[in-house]
Coordinates of C-alpha atoms in Angstrom, one line a residue:
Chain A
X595 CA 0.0 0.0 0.0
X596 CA 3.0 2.5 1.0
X597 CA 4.9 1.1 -1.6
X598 CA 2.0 1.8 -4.3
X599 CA 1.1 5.6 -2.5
X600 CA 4.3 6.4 -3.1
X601 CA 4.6 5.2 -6.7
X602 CA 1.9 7.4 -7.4
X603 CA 2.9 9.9 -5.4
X604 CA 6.0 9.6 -7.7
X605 CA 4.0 9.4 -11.1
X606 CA 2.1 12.8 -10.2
X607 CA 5.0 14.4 -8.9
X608 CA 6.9 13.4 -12.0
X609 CA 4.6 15.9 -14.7
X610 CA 5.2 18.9 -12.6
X611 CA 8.3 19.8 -13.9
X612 CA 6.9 19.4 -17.7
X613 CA 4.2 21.8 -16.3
X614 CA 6.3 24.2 -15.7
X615 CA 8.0 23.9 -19.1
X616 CA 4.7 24.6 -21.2
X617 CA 4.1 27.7 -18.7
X618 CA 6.9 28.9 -20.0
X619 CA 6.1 30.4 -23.3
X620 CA 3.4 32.8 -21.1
X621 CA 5.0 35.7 -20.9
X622 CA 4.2 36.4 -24.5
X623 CA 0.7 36.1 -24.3
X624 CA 1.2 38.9 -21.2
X625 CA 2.7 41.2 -23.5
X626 CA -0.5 41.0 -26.0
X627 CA -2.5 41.9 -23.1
X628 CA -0.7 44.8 -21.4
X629 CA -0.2 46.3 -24.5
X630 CA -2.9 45.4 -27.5
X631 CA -5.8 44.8 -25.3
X632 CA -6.0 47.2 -23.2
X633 CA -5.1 49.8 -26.2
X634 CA -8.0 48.0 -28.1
X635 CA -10.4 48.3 -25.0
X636 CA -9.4 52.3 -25.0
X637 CA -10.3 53.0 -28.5
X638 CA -13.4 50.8 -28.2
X639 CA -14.2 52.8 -25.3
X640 CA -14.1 56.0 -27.8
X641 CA -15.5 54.3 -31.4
X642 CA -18.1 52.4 -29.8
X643 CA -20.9 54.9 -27.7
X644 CA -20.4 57.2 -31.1
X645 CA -21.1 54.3 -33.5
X646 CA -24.2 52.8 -31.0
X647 CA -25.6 56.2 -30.8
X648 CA -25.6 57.3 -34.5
X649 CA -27.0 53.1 -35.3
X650 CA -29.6 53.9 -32.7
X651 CA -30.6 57.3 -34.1
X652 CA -31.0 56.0 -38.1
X653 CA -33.2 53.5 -36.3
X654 CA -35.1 55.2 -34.8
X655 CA -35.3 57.8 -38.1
X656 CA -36.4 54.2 -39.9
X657 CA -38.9 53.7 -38.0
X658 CA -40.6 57.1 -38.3
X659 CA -40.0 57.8 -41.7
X660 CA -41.2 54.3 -43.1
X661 CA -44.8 54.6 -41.6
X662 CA -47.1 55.5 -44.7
X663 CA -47.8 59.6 -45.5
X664 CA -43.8 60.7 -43.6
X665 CA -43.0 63.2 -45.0
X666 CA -39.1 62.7 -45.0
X667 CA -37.5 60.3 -46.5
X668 CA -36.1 57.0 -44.4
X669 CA -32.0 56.2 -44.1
X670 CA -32.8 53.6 -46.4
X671 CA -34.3 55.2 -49.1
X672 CA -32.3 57.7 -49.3
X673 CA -29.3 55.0 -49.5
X674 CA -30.9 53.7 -52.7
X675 CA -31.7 56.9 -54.4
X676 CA -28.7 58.8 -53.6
X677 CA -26.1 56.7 -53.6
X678 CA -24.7 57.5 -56.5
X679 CA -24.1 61.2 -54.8
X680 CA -22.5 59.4 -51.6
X681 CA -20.0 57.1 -53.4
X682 CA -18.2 59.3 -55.5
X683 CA -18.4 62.7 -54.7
X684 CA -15.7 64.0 -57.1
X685 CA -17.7 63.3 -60.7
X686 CA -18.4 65.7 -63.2
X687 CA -21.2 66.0 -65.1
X688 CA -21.8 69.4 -66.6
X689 CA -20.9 72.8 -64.8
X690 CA -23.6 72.5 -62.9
X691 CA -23.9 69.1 -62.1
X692 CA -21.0 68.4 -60.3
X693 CA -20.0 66.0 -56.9
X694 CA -20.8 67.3 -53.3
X695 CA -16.6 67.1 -52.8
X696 CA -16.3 69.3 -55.4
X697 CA -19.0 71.8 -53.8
X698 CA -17.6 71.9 -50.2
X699 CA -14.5 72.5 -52.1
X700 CA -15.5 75.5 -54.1
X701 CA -17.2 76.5 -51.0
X702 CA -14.2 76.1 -49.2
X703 CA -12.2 78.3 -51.7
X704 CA -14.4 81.1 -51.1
X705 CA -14.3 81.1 -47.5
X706 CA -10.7 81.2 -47.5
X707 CA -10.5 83.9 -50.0
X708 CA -13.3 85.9 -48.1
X709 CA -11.8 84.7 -45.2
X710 CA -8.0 85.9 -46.2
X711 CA -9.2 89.6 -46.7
X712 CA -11.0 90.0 -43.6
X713 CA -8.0 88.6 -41.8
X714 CA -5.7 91.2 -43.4
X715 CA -8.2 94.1 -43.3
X716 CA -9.4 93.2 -39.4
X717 CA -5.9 92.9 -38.1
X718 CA -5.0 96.1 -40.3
X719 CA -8.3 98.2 -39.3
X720 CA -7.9 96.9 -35.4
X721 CA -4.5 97.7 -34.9
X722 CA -5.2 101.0 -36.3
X723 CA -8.2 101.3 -33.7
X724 CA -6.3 100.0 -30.6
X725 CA -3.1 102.3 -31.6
X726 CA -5.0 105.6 -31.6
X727 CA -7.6 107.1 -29.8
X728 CA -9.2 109.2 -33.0
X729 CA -9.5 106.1 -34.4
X730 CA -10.9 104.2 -32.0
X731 CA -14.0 107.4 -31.1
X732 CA -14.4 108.0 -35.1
X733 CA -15.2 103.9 -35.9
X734 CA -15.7 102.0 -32.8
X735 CA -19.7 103.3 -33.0
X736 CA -19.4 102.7 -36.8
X737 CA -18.3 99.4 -36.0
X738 CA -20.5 98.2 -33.4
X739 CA -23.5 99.5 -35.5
X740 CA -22.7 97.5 -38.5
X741 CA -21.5 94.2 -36.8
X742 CA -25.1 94.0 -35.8
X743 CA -26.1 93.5 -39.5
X744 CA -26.9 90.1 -40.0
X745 CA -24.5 88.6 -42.6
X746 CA -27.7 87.6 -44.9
X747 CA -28.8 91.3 -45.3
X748 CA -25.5 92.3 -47.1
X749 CA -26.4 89.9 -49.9
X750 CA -28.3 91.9 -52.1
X751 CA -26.1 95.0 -51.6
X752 CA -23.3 93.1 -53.0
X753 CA -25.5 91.4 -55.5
X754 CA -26.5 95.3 -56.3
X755 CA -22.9 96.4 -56.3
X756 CA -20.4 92.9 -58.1
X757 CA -23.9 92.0 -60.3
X758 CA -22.5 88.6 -60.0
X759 CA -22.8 85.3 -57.1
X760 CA -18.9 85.0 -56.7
X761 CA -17.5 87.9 -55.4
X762 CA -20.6 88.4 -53.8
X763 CA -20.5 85.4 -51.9
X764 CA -16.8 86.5 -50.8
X765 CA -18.2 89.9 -49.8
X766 CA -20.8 88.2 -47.2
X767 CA -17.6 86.0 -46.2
X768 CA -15.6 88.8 -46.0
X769 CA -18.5 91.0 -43.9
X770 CA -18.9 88.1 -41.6
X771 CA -15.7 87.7 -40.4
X772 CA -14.2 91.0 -39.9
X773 CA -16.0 92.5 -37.2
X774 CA -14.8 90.3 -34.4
X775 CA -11.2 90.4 -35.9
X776 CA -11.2 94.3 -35.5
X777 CA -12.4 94.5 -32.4
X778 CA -10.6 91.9 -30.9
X779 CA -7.4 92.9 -32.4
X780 CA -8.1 96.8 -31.3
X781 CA -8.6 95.2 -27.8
X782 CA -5.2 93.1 -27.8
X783 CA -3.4 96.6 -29.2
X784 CA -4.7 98.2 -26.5
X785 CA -3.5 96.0 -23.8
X786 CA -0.1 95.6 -24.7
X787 CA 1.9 97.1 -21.7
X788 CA 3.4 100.9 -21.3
X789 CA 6.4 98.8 -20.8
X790 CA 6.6 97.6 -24.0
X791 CA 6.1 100.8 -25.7
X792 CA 8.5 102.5 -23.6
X793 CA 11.4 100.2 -24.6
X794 CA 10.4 101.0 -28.2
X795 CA 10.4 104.4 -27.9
X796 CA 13.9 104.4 -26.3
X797 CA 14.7 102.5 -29.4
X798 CA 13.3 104.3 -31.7
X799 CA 11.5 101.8 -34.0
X800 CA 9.9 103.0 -36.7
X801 CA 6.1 102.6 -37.1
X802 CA 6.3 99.3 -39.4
X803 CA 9.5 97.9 -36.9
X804 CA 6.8 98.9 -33.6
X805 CA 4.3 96.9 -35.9
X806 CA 5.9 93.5 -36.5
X807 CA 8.2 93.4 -33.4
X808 CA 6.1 94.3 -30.9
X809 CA 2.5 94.7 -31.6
X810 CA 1.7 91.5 -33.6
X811 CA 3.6 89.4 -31.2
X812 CA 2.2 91.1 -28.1
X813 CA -1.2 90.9 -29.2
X814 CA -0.9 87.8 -31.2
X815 CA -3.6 85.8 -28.4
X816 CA -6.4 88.2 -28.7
X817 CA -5.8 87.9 -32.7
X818 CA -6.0 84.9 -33.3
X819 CA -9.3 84.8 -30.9
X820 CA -10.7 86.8 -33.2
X821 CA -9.5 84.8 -36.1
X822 CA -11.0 82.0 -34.6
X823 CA -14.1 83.6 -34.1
X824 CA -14.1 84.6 -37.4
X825 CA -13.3 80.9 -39.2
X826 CA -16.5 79.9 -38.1
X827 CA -18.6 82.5 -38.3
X828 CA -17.5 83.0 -42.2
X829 CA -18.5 78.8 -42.4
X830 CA -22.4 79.5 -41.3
X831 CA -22.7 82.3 -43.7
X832 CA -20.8 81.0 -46.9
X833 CA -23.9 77.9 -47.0
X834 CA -26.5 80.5 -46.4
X835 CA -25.6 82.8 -48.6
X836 CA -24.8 79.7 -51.1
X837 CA -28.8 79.0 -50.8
X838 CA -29.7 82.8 -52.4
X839 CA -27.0 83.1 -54.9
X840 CA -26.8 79.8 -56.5
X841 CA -24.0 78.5 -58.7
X842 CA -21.8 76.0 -57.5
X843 CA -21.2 75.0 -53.8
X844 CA -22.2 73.0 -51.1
X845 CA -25.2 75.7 -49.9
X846 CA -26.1 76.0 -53.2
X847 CA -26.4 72.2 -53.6
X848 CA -28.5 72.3 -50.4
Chain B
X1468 CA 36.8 120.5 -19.7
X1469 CA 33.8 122.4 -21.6
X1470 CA 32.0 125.3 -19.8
X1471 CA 28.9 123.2 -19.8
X1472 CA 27.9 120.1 -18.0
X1473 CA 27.1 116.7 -19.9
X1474 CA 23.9 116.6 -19.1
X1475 CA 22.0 119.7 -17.7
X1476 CA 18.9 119.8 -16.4
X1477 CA 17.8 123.0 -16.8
X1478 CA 15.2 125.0 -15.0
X1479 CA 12.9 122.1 -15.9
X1480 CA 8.9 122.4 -14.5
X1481 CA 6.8 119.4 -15.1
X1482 CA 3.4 119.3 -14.3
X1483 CA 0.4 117.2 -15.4
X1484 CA -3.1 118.1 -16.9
X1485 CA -6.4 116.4 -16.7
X1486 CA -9.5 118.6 -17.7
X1487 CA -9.0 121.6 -15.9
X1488 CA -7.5 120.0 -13.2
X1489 CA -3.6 120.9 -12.9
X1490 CA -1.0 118.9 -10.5
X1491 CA 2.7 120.6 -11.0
X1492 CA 5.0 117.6 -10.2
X1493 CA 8.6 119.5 -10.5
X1494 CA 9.3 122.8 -9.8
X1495 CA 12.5 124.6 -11.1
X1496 CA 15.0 121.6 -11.0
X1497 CA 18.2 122.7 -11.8
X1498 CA 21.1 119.8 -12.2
X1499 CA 24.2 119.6 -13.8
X1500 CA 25.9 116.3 -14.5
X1501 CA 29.3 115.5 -15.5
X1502 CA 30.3 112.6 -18.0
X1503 CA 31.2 109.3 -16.3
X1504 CA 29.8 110.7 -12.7
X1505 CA 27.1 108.7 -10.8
X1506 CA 24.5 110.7 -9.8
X1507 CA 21.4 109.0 -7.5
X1508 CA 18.1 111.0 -7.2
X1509 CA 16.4 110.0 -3.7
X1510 CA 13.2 110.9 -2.5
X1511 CA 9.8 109.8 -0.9
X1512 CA 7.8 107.7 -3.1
X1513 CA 5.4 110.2 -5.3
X1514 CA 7.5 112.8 -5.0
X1515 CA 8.6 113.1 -9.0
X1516 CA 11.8 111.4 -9.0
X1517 CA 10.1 109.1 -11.8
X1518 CA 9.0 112.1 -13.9
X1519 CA 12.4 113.5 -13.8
X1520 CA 13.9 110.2 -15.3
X1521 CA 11.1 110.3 -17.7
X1522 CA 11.9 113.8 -18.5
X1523 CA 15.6 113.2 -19.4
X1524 CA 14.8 110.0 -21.3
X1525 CA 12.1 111.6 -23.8
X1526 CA 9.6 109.8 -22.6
X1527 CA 7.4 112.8 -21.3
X1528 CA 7.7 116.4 -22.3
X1529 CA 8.9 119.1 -20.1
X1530 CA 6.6 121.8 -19.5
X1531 CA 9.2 124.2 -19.0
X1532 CA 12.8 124.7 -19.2
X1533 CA 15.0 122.3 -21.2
X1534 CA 17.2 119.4 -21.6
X1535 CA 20.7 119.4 -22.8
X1536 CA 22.6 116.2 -23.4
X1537 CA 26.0 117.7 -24.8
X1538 CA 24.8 121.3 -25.2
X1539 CA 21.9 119.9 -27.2
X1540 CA 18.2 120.1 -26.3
X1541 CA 16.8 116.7 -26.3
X1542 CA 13.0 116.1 -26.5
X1543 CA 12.3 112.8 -27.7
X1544 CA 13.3 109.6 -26.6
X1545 CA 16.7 107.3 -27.7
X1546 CA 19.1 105.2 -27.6
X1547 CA 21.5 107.7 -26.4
X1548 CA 19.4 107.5 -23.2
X1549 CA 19.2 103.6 -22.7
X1550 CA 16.5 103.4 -19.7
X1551 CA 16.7 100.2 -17.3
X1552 CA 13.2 100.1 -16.3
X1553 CA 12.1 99.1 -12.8
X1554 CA 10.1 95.7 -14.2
X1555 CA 13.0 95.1 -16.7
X1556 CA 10.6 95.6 -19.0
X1557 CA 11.6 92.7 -21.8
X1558 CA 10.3 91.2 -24.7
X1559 CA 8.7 87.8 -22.8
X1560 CA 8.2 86.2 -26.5
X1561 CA 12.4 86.7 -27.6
X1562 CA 14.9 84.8 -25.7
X1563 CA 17.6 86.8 -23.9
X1564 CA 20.0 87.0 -26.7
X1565 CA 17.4 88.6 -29.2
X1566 CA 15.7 91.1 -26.7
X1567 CA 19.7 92.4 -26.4
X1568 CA 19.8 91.9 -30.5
X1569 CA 16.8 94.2 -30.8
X1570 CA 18.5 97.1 -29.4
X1571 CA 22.1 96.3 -30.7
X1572 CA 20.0 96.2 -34.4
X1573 CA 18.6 99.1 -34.7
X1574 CA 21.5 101.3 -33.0
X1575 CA 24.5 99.5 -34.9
X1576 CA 22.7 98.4 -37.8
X1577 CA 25.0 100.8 -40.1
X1578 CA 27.9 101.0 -38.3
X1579 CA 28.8 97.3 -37.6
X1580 CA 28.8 94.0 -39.3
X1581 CA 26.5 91.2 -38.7
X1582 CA 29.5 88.9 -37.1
X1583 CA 30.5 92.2 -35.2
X1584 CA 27.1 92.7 -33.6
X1585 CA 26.6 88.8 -33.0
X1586 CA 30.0 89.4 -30.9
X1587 CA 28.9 93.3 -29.3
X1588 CA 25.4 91.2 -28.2
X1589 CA 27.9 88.6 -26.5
X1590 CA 30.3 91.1 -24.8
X1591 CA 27.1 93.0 -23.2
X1592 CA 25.7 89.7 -21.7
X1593 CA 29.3 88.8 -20.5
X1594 CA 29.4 92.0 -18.7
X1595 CA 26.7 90.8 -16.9
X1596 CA 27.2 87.3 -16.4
X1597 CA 24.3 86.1 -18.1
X1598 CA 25.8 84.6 -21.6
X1599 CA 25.1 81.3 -20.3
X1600 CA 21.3 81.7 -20.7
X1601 CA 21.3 83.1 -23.7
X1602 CA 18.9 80.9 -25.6
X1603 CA 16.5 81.4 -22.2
X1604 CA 13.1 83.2 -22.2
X1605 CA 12.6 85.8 -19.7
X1606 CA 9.8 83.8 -18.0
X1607 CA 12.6 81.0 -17.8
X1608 CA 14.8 82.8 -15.7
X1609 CA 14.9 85.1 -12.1
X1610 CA 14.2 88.4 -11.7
X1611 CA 17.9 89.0 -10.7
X1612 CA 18.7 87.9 -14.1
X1613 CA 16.2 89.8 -15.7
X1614 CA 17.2 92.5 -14.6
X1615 CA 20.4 91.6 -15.9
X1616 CA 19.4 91.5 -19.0
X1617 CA 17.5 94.5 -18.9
X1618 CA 21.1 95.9 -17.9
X1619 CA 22.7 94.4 -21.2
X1620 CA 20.1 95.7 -23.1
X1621 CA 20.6 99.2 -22.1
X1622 CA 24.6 99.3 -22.3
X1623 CA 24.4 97.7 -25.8
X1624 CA 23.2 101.0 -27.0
X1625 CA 26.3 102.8 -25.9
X1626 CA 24.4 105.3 -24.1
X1627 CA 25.7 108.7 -23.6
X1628 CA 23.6 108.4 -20.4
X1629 CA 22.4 105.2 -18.5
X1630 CA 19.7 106.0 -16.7
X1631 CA 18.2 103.4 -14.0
X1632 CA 14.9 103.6 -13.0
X1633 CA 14.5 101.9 -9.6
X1634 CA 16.5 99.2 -11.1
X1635 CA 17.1 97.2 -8.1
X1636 CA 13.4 97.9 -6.5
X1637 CA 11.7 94.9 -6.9
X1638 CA 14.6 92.9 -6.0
X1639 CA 15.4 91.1 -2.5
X1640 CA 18.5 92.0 -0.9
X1641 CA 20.3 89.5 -1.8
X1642 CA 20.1 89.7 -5.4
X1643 CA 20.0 93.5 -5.2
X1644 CA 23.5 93.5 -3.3
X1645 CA 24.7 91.2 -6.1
X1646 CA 23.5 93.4 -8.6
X1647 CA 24.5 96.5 -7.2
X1648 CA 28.2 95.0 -7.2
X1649 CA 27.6 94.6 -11.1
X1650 CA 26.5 97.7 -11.3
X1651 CA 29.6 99.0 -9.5
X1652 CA 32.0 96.6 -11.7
X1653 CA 30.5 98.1 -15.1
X1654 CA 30.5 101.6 -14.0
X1655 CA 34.4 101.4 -13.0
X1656 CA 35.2 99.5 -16.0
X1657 CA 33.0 101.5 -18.9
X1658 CA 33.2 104.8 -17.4
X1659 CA 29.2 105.3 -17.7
X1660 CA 28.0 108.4 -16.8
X1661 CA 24.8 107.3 -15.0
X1662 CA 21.4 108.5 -13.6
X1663 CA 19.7 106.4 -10.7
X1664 CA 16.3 106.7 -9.4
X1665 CA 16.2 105.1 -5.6
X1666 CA 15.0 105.0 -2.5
X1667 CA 17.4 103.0 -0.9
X1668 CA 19.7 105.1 1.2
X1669 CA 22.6 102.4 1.3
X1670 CA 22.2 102.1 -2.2
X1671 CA 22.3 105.9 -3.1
X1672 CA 25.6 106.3 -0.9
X1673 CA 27.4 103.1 -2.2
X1674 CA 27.0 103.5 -5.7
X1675 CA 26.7 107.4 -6.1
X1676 CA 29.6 110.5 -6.0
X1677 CA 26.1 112.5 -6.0
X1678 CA 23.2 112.1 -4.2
X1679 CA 20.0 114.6 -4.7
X1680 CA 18.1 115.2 -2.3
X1681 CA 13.8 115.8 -3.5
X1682 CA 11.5 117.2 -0.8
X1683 CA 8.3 115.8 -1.2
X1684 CA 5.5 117.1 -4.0
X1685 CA 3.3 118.2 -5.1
X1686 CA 5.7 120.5 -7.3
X1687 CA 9.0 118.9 -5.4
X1688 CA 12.2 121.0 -5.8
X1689 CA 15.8 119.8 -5.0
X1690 CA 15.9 120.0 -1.6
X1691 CA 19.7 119.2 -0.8
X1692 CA 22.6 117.7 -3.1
X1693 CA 25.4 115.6 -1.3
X1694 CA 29.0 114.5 -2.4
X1695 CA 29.6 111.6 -1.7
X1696 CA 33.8 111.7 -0.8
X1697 CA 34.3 108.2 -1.1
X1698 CA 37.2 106.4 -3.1
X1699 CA 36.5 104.0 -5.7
X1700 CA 36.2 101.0 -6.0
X1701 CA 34.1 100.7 -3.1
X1702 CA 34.1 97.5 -0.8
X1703 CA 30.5 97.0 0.4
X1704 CA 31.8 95.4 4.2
X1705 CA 34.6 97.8 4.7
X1706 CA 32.3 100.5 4.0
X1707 CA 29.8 99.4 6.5
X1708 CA 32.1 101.1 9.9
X1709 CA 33.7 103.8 7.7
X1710 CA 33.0 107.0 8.8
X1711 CA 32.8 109.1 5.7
X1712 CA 30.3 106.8 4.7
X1713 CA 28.0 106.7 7.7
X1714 CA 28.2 110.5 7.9
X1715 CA 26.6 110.5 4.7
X1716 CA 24.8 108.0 5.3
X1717 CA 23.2 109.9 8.3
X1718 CA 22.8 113.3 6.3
X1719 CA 20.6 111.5 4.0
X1720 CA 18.6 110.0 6.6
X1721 CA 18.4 113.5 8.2
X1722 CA 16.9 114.9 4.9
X1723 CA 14.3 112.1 4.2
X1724 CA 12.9 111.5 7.9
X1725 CA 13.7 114.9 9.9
X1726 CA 13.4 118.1 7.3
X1727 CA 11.0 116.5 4.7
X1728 CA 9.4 113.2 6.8
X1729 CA 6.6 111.6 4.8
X1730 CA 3.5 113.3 5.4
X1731 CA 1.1 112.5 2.8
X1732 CA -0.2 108.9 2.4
X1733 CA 1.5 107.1 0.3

């Protein structure tokens, strides 16, 4: 009995070892999960609530657009009558029938040419507000009066004045974005220190050296504020103003 | 030696206007200074001693009376007047070496060659003992040492007249001793002639051969001038029991806390 206890004591003692062998290769297995899963689990943490949520909407959009009498169109039926659009939005057709990539990209081309000039003007027209105090009592009412003007209203005086949808457009763009790049330019030129001004005087830096040296750098946050301020402004009008003056582009399209 | 000082302050009135209001700041100062003398102005705190360094850089206009730098009115500001400001007042978006190449730019900028400026900018942080942060930004680096630099600044432009504008104010004592030792270095070794604004007794008698006296404004005058009889260089701790030095010392005290003590609020 001893004799046969120990035997097998001996026979389950003797695979241990050859456990311990195959356990071996785990450390590579380890590395796949400290590393891949756990970046996996992150980026499924960010990919998936988006990708449930927008499934959960289109449902839900299905379900009350394919009743009989809706109005609007289902996600389906619009996948089988536009699809053409979706897939390949970079065909042409004709002048005017061109693909929706080529619209937000003639869009985006005005914007940034509309977009351009009010940059240059508004850091131009603010500096020259913050810098002096004439300036600043003989436009800031002008200004504040005709930022109010919505950016739809200047359509058909620039319709009136370029008699064509291009410039136009660029005008509204332009229109749009400027006021806040004035006046928060004029307000970064007017905060930059004594200090500062001081040290430039004792220099003696001409107006243009004052200008690049000092002012655009000193006020450099506030401007691009305003520049931010004015990207996306100029983006809601370009699509509106798009709709009125027709031609080519993405609110035009729309 | 020509029949008129370096720099002359002359019969200078200074006084500010706001509506109708009128506040005369200096009355009738009067000052002569000679080249490569060290001349402190001392006073209680609103008493003008600002304006007046303001006045001789440019950087206000007199009111009445006149500023001659050489025999020749001056009315604007320049480099000829290199002002160390109290807040050292640089550029905080160029590192050290370009808020010094600024200055040595625009006043060299026809007179010496690229490779000679690069090695003027060098020589002026050297003087100060801060070439080894030359790549720093002034938000990288202590007040001391901006300070510094403020100090390099203002000698690269050669300046017929350094003037200092409570450069050591904001300072603690350590770093202001240190600095004022600088101070003292550069002015034996470059022969500036140099205005100080203070109001620090112990720094007015160490580093000046002239102290001016200010009674207190509205329209302040020069109340007093004192020479300061002391040999040069000066050792800060074996000044401290010297006796020439604390009579000084003691006449200044004597003007700014007996004659003309603080009465106003400050």
């Amino acid at each position: 009995m001893n004799m046969h206890a120990l035997k097998t004591e001996n026979a389950t003692a003797a695979p241990l070892p050859a456990g311990e062998v195959v356990r071996l290769p785990t450390p590579k297995p380890s590395f796949i999960t400290s590393k891949v899963i756990p970046n996996a689990k992150n980026i499924a943490a960010n990919v998936i609530p988006p990708i449930l949520m927008i499934g959960l909407i289109l449902v839900v959009w299905q379900i009350l657009c394919s009743k009989p009498g809706a109005t609007l169109p289902s996600p389906s039926k619009i996948r089988t009558e536009a699809y053409d659009l979706i897939v390949d939005p970079f065909f042409i057709a004709g002048p005017q029938d061109i693909g929706l990539g080529w619209r937000v990209l003639t869009s985006l081309q005005r914007v940034a040419i509309g977009y351009g000039f009010a940059a240059v003007v508004g850091i131009l027209l603010g500096t020259l507000v913050g810098q002096s105090v004439w300036a600043m009592r003989g436009l800031d009412p002008i200004f504040q009066i005709l930022r109010t003007i919505s950016p739809l209203a200047w359509l058909p005086i620039s319709l009136a004045a370029f008699r064509d949808s291009q410039p136009s457009a660029i005008f509204v763009i332009f229109i749009t974005a400027v006021w806040p790049i004035i006046i928060i330019t004029a307000v970064g030129i007017r905060n930059i220190p004594q200090d500062y001004r001081n040290v430039a005087a004792v220099l003696r830096l001409n107006p243009a050296e004052f200008f690049i040296k000092v002012m655009i750098p000193s006020a450099a946050p506030y401007i691009f504020t305003g520049l931010r301020i004015g990207i996306g402004l100029s983006w809601l009008a370009i699509v509106a103003a798009e709709m009125l003056t027709g031609g080519v582009g993405i609110g035009f399209f729309i | 030696m020509p029949a008129y000082p370096y720099l002359k302050i002359d019969h200078v009135d200074k006084s500010f206007k706001r509506g109708s209001a009128e506040t005369e700041v200096l009355k009738d100062i009067t000052l002569g200074i000679e080249k490569g003398e060290y001349v402190s102005i001392i006073g209680h705190s609103g008493c003008g001693k600002s304006t007046l360094l303001n006045l001789v850089a440019g950087l206000l206009p007199v009111s009445s009376g006149a500023i001659l730098l050489e025999n020749k009115e001056v009315n604007d500001p320049g480099p000829d007047r290199a002002v160390v400001f109290q807040n050292h007042s640089l550029l905080p978006w160029l590192t050290v070496y370009a808020n010094v190449k600024i200055a040595v730019d625009k006043v060299f900028s026809g007179t010496k060659t690229k490779i000679q400026r690069h090695d003027w900018i060098m020589h002026n942080l050297d003087l100060v003992q801060m070439a080894h942060a030359k790549d720093k930004r002034p938000s990288e680096i202590s007040g001391g040492m901006k300070q510094r630099v403020g100090l390099a600044r203002a000698l690269a432009m050669e300046p017929k007249v350094l003037l200092l504008d409570e450069p050591f104010g904001a300072l603690d004592a350590l770093t202001r001793a240190h600095l004022q030792d600088s101070v003292m270095a550069i002015h034996t070794k470059l022969g500036n002639t140099v205005l100080m604004i203070t109001h620090d007794v112990d720094e007015a008698v160490l580093l000046s051969d002239r102290i001016v006296m200010m009674t207190n404004g509205p329209a302040a005058r020069i109340g007093e001038i004192l020479d300061v009889p002391l040999q040069r260089p000066r050792k800060r701790l074996a000044l401290a029991g010297d006796t020439t030095y604390l009579k000084c010392r003691q006449r200044v005290l004597d003007f700014l806390y007996e004659r003309h003590h603080f009465v106003e609020a400050a």
